[in-house]
mmCIF file of C-alpha atoms and ligand atoms in Angstrom:
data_model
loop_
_atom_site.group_PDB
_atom_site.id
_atom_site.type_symbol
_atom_site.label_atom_id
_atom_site.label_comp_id
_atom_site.label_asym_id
_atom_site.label_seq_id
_atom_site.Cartn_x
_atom_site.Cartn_y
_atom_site.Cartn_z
ATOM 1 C CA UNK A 27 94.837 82.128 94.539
ATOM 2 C CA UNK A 28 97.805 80.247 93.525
ATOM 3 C CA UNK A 29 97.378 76.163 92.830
ATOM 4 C CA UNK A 30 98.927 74.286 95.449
ATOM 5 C CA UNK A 31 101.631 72.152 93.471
ATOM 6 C CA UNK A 32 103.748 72.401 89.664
ATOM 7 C CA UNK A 33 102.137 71.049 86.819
ATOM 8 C CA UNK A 34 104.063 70.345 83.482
ATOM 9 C CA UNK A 35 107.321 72.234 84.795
ATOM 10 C CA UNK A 36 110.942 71.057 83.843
ATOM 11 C CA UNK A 37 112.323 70.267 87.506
ATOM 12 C CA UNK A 38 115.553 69.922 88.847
ATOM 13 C CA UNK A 39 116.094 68.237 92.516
ATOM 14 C CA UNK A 40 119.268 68.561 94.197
ATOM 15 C CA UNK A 41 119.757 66.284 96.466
ATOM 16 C CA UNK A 42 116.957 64.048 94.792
ATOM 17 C CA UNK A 43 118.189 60.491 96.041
ATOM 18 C CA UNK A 44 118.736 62.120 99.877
ATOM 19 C CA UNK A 45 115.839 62.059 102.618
ATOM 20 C CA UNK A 46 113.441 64.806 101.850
ATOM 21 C CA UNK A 47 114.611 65.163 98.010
ATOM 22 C CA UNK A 48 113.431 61.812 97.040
ATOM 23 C CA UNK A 49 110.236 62.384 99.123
ATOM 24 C CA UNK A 50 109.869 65.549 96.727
ATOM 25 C CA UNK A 51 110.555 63.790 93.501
ATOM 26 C CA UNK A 52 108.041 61.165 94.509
ATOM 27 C CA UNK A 53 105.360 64.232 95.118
ATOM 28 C CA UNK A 54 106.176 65.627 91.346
ATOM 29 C CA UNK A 55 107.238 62.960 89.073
ATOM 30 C CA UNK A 56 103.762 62.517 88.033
ATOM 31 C CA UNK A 57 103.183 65.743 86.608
ATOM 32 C CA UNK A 58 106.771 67.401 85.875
ATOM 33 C CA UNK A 59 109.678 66.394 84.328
ATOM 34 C CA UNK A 60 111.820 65.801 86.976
ATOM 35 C CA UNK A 61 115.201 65.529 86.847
ATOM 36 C CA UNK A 62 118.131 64.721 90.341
ATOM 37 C CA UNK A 63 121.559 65.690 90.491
ATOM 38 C CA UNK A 64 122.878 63.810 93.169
ATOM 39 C CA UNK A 65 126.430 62.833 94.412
ATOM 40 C CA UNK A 66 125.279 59.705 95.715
ATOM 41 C CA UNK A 67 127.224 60.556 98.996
ATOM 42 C CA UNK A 68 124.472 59.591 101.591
ATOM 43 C CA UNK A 69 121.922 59.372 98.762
ATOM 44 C CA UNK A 70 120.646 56.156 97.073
ATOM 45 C CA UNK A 71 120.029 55.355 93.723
ATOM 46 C CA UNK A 72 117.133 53.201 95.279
ATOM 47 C CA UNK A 73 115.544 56.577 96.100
ATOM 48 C CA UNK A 74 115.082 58.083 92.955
ATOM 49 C CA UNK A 75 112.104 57.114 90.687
ATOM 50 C CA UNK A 76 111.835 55.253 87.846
ATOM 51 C CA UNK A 77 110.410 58.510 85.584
ATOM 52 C CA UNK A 78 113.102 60.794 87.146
ATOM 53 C CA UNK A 79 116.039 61.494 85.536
ATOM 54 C CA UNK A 80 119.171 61.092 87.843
ATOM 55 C CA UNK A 81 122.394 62.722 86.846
ATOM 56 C CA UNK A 82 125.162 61.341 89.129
ATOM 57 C CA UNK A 83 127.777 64.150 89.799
ATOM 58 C CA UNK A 84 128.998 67.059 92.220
ATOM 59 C CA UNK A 85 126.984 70.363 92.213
ATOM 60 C CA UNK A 86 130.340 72.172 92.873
ATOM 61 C CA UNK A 87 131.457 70.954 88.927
ATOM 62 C CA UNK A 88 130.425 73.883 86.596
ATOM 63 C CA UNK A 89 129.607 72.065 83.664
ATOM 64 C CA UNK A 90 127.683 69.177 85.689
ATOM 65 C CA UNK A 91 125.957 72.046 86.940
ATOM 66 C CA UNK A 92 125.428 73.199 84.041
ATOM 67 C CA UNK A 93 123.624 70.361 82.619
ATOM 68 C CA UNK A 94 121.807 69.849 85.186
ATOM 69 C CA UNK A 95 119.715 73.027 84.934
ATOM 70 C CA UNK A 96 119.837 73.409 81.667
ATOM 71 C CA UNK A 97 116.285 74.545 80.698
ATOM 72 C CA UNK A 98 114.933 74.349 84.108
ATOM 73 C CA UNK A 99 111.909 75.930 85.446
ATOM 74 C CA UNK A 100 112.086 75.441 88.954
ATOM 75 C CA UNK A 101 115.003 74.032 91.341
ATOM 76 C CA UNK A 102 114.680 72.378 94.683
ATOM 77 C CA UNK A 103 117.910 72.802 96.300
ATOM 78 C CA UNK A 104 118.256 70.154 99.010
ATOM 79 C CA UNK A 105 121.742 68.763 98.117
ATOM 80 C CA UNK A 106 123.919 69.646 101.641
ATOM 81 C CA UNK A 107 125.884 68.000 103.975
ATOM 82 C CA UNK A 108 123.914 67.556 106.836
ATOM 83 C CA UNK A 109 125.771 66.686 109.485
ATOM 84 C CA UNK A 110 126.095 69.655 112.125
ATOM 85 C CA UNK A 111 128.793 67.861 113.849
ATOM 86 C CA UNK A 112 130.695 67.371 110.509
ATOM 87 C CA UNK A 113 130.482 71.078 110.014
ATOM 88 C CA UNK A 114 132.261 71.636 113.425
ATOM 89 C CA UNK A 115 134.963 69.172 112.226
ATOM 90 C CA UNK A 116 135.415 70.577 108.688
ATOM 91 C CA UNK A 117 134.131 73.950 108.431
ATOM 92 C CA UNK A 118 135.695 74.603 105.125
ATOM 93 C CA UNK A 119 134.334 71.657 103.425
ATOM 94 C CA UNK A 120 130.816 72.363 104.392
ATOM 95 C CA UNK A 121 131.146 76.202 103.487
ATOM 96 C CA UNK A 122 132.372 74.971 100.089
ATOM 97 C CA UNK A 123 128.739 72.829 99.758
ATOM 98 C CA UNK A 124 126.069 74.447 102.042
ATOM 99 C CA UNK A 125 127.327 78.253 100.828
ATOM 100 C CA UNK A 126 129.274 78.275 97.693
ATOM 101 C CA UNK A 127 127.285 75.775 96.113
ATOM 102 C CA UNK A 128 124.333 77.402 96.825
ATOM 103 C CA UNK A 129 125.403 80.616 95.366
ATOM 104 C CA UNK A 130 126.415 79.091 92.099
ATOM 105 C CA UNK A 131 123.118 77.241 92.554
ATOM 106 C CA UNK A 132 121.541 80.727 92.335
ATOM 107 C CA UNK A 133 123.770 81.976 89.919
ATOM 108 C CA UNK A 134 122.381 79.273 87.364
ATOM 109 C CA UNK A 135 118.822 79.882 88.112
ATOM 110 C CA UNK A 136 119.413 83.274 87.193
ATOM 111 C CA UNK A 137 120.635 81.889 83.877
ATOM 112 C CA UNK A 138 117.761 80.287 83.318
ATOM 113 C CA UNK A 139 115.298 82.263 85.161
ATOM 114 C CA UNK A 140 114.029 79.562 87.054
ATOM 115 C CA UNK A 141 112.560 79.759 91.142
ATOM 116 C CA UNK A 142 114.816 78.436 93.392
ATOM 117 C CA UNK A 143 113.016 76.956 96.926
ATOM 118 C CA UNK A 144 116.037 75.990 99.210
ATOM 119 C CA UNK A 145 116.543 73.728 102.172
ATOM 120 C CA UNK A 146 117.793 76.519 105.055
ATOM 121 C CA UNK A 147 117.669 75.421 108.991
ATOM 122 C CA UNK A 148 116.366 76.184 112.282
ATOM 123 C CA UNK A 149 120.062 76.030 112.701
ATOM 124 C CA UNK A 150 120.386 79.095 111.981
ATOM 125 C CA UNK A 151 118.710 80.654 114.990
ATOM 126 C CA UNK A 152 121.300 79.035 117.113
ATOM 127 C CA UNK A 153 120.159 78.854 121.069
ATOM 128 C CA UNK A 154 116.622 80.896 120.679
ATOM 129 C CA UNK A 155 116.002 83.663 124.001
ATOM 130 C CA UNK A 156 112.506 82.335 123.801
ATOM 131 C CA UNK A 157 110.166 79.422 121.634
ATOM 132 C CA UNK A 158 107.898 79.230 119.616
ATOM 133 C CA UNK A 159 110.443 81.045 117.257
ATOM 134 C CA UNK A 160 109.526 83.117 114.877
ATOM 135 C CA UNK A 161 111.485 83.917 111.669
ATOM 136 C CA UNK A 162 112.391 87.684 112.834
ATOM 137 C CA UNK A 163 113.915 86.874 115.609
ATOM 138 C CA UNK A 164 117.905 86.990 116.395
ATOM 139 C CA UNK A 165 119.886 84.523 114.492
ATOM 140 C CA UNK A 166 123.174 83.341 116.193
ATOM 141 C CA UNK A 167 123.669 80.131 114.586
ATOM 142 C CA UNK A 168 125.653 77.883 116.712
ATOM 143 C CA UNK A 169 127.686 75.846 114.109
ATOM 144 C CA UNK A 170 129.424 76.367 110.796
ATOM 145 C CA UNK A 171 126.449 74.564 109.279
ATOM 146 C CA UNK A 172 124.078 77.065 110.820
ATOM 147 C CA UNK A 173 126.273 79.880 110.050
ATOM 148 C CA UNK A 174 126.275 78.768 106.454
ATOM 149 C CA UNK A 175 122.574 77.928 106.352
ATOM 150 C CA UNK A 176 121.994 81.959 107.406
ATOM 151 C CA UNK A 177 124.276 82.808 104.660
ATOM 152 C CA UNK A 178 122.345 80.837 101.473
ATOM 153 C CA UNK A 179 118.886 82.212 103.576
ATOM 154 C CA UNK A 180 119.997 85.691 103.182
ATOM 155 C CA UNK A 181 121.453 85.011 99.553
ATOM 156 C CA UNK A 182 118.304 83.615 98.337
ATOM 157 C CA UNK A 183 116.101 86.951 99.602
ATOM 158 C CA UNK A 184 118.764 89.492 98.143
ATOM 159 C CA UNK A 185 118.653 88.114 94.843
ATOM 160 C CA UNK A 186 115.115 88.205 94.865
ATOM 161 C CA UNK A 187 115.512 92.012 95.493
ATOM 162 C CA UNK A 188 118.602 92.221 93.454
ATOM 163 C CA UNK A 189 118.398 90.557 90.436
ATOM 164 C CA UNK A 190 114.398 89.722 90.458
ATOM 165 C CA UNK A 191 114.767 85.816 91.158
ATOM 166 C CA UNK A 192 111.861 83.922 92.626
ATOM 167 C CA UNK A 193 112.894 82.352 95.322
ATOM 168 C CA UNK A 194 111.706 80.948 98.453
ATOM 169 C CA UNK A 195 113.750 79.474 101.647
ATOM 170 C CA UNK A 196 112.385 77.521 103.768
ATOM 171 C CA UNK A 197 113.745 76.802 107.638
ATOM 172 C CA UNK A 198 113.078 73.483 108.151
ATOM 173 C CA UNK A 199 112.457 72.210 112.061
ATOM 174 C CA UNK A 200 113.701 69.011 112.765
ATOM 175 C CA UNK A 201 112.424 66.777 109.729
ATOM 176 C CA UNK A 202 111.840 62.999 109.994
ATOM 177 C CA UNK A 203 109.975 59.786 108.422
ATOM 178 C CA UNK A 204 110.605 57.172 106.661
ATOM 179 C CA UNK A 205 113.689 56.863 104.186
ATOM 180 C CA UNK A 206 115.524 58.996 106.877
ATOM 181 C CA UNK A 207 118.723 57.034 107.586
ATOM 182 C CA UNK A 208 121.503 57.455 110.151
ATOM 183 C CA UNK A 209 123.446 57.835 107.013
ATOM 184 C CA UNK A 210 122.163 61.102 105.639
ATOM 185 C CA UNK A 211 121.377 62.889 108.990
ATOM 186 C CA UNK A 212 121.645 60.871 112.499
ATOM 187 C CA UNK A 213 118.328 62.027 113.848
ATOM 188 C CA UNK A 214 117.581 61.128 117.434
ATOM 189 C CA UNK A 215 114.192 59.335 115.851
ATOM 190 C CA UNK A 216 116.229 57.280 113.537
ATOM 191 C CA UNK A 217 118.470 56.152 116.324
ATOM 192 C CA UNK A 218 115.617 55.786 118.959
ATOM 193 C CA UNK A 219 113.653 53.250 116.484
ATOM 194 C CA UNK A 220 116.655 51.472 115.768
ATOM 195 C CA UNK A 221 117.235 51.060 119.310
ATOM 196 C CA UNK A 222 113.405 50.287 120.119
ATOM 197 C CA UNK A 223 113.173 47.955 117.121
ATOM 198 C CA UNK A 224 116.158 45.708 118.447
ATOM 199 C CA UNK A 225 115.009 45.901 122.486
ATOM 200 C CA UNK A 226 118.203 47.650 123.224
ATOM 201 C CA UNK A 227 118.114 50.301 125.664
ATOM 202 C CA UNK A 228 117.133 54.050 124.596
ATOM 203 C CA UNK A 229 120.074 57.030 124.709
ATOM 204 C CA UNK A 230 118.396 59.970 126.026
ATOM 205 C CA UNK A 231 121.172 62.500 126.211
ATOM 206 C CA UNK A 232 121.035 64.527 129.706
ATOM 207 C CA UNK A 233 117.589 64.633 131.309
ATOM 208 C CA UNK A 234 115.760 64.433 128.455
ATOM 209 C CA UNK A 235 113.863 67.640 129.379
ATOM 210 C CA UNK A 236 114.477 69.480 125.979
ATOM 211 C CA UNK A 237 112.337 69.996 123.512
ATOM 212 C CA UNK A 238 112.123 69.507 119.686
ATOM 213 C CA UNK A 239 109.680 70.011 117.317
ATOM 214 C CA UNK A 240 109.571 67.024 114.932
ATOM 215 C CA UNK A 241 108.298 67.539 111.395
ATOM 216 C CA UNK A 242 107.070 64.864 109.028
ATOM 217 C CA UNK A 243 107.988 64.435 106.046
ATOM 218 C CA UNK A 244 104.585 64.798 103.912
ATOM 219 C CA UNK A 245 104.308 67.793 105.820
ATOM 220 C CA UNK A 246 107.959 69.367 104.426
ATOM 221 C CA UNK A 247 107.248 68.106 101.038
ATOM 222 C CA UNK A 248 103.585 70.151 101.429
ATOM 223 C CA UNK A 249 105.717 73.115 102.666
ATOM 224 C CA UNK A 250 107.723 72.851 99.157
ATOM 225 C CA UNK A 251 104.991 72.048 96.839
ATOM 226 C CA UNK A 252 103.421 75.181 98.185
ATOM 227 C CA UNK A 253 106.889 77.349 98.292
ATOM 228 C CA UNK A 254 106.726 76.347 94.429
ATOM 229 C CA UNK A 255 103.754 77.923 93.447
ATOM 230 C CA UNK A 256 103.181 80.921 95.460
ATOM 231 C CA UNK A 257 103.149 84.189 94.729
ATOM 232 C CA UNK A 258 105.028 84.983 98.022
ATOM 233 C CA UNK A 259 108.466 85.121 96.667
ATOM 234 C CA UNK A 260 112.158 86.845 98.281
ATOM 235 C CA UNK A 261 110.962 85.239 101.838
ATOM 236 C CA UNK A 262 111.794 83.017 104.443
ATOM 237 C CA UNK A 263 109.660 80.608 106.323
ATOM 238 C CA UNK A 264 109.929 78.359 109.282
ATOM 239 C CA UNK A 265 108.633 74.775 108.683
ATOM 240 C CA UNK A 266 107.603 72.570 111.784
ATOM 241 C CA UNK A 267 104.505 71.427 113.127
ATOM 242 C CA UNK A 268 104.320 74.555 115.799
ATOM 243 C CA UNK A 269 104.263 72.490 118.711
ATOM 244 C CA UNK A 270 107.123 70.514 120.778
ATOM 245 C CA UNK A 271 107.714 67.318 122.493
ATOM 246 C CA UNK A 272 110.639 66.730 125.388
ATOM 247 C CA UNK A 273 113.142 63.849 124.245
ATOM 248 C CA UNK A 274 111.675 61.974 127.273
ATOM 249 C CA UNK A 275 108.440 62.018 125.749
ATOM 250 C CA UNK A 276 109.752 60.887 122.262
ATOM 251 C CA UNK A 277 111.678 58.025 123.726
ATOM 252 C CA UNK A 278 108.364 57.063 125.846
ATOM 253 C CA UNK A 279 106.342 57.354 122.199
ATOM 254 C CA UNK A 280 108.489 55.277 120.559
ATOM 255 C CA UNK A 281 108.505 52.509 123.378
ATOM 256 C CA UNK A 282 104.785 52.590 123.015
ATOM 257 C CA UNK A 283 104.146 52.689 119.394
ATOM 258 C CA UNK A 284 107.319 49.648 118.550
ATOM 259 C CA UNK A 285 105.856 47.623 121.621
ATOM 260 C CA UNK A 286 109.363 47.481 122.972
ATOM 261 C CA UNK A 287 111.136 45.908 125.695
ATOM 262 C CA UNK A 288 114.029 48.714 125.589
ATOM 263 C CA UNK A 289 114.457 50.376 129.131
ATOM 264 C CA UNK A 290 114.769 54.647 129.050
ATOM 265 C CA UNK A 291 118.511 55.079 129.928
ATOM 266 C CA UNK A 292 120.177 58.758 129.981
ATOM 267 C CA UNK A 293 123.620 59.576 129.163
ATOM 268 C CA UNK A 294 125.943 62.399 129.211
ATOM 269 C CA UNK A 295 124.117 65.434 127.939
ATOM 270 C CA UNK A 296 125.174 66.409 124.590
ATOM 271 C CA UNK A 297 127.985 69.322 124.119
ATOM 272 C CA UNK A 298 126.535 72.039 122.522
ATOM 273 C CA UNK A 299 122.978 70.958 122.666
ATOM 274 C CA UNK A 300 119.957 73.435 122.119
ATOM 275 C CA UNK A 301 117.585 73.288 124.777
ATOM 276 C CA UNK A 302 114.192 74.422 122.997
ATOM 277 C CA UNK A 303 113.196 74.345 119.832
ATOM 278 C CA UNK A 304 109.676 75.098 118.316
ATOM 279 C CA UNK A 305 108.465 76.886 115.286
ATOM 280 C CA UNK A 306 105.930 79.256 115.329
ATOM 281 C CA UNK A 307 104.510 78.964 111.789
ATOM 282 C CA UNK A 308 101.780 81.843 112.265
ATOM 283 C CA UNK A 309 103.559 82.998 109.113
ATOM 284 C CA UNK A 310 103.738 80.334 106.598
ATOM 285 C CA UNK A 311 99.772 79.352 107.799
ATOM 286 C CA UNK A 312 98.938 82.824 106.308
ATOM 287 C CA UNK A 313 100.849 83.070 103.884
ATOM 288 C CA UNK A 314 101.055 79.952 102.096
ATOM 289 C CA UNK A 315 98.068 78.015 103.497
ATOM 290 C CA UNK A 316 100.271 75.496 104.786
ATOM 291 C CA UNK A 317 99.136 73.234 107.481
ATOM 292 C CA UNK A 318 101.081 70.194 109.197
ATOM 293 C CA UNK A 319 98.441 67.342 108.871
ATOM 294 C CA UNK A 320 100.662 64.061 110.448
ATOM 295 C CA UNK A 321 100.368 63.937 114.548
ATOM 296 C CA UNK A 322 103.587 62.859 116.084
ATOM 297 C CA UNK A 323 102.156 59.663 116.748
ATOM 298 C CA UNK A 324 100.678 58.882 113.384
ATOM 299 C CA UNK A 325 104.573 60.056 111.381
ATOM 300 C CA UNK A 326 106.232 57.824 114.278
ATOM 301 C CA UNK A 327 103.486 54.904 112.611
ATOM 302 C CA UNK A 328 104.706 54.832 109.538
ATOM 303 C CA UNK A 329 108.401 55.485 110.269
ATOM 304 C CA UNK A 330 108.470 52.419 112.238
ATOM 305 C CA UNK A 331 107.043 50.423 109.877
ATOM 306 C CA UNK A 332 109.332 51.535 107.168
ATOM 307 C CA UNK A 333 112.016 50.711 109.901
ATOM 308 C CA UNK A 334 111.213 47.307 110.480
ATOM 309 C CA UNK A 335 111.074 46.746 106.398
ATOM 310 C CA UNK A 336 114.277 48.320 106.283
HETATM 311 C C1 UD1 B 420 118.784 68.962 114.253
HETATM 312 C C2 UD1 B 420 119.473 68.537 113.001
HETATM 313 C C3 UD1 B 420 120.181 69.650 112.330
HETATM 314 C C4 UD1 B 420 119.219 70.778 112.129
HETATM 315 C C5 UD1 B 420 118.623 71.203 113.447
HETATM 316 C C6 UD1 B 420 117.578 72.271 113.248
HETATM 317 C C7 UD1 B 420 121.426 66.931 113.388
HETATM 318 C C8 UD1 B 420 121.739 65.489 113.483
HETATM 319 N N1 UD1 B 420 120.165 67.263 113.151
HETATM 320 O O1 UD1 B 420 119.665 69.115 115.329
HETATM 321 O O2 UD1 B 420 120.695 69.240 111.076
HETATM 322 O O3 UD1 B 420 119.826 71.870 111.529
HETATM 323 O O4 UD1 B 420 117.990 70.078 114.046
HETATM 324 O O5 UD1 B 420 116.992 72.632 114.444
HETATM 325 O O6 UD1 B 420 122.311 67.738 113.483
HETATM 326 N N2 UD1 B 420 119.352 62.940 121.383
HETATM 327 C C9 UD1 B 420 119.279 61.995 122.388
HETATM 328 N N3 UD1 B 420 119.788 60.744 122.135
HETATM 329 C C10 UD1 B 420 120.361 60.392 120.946
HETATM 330 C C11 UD1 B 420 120.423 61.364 119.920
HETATM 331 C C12 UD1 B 420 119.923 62.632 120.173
HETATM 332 O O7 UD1 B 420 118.769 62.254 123.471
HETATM 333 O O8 UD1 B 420 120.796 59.224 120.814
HETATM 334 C C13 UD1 B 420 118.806 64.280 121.653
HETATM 335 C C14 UD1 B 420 119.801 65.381 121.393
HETATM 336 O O9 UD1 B 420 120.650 65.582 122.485
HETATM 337 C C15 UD1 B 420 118.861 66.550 121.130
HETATM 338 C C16 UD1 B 420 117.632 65.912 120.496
HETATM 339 O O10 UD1 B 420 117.714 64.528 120.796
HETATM 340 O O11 UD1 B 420 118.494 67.170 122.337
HETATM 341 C C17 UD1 B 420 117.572 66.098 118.991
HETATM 342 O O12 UD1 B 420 118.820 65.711 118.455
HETATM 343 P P1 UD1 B 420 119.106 65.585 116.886
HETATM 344 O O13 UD1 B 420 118.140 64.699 116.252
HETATM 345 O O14 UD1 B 420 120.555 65.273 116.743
HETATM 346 O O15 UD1 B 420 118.771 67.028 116.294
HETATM 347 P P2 UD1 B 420 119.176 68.526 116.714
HETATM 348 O O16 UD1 B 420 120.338 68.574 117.585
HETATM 349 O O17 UD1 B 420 117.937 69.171 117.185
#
């Protein structure tokens, strides 16, 4: 049996001021040396703590790179841009960070012989035939960004075969929590607590009968901690909670949990939109114990809360 989380490892976070990187340095800083290259794009300096070390620079400069996993035992690679929209708009730019990147990201681990667990996407299985989905089935990613998440998914398992390099990619679900702003990723629950929070009415896109399923955040930083240690390494695993909620439901949640005044309004559906989404995390339960432990209700909770501080 494999421990459940690194002890005394030298740590790098990419990404480490952003959303779920910051959420991960908080989890190790403790008991690691941990250490953030960030761009500060959409992340904050207010995110990274105190006992981390945060380099400020671009993963796609060689010798910042360089520096940054100098040394390193393990990498968390969570530094991407985000936005699937913004990969429609510039597909170039977010090759040259979700893919390229990536790869040199690899290429330095391999330097240093360090694991690599990497942020890849249920984007990449595009509009599923059926949910829950599980990770061999087809992948027709939708967007450049999902087209670039299959790439760095497939990298990270060949070099594993290739070259012998632990790694570990995990296909997060749709993540959320507190610390998740519209600036890093416009998440519909970010948007429907802002809206709830100021009484203003709710933006269901279309009828609001698709589905998502939401994933905490303590529940994706779990998924990494225990990515980190396993023995499990050259695979691939889904990350949500294994069930789904409609939109309509969500919006009706968050209504109920803020105390709101906002009415349920519905707009345009959204171009491009996926209808169903759910994990089916048979796979990573097996395999790496893992086991999503906030209720929708209980992550919306604390979200909220950190909304209405924020
Ligand atoms: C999300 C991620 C994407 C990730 C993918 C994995 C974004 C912003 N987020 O896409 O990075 O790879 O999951 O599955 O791209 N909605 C409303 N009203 C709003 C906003 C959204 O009804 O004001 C609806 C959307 O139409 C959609 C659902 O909420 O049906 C979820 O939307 P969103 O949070 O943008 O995420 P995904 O499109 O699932």
């Amino acid at each position: 049996m494999s421990i459940d989380r690194p002890t005394a490892q030298t740590i790098l976070i990419t990404g480490g001021a952003g959303f779920i990187g910051s959420h991960l340095a908080s989890a190790l800083v403790d008991d690691n040396e941990v250490r953030i290259l960030d761009n500060l794009s959409s992340g904050k300096r207010a995110n990274v703590p105190e006992a981390a070390t945060l380099i400020e620079g671009d993963l796609r400069d060689a010798a910042t790179l360089e520096r940054a996993t100098a040394d390193v035992d393990l990498i968390f690679h969570e530094a991407a841009l985000v936005s699937v929209q913004g990969s429609v708009e510039a597909p170039l730019t977010s090759h040259s960070i979700n893919a390229t990147a990536t790869l040199e990201v690899l290429e330095a681990a391999r330097r240093e012989d360090a694991r690599v667990v990497l942020a890849s996407s249920a984007a990449i299985y595009g509009h599923p035939e059926e949910v829950p989905i599980a990770e061999a089935d087809p992948k027709t990613p939708a967007s450049p960004y999902g087209i670039d998440k299959l790439a760095i998914d497939h990298y990270a398992r060949r070099y594993n075969e290739l070259y012998g390099l632990e790694t570990v990619a995990l296909r997060y679900f749709n993540a959320y929590g507190p610390g998740q702003t519209a600036g890093d990723y416009s998440g519909v629950i970010s948007i429907f607590c802002d809206q709830a929070i100021d009484d203003e009415p709710i933006t269901v896109h279309g009828d609001g009968d698709q589905t998502r399923d939401f994933v905490f955040i303590d529940d994706i930083v779990q998924a990494n901690l225990k990515a980190a240690t396993t023995e499990q390494v050259g695979t691939a695993y889904n990350v949500g909670t294994g069930t789904s909620v409609t939109v309509q439901e969500l919006a009706e949640t968050i209504v109920d949990v803020t105390e709101s005044n906002s009415e349920i309004t519905h707009t345009e559906g959204r171009d491009g939109d996926i209808r169903h989404s759910q994990a089916d995390i048979s796979v990573i339960r097996s395999e790496l114990g893992y086991e999503p432990t906030v209720s929708l209700r209980e992550g919306l909770k604390q979200t909220v809360e950190w909304y209405r501080q924020h």
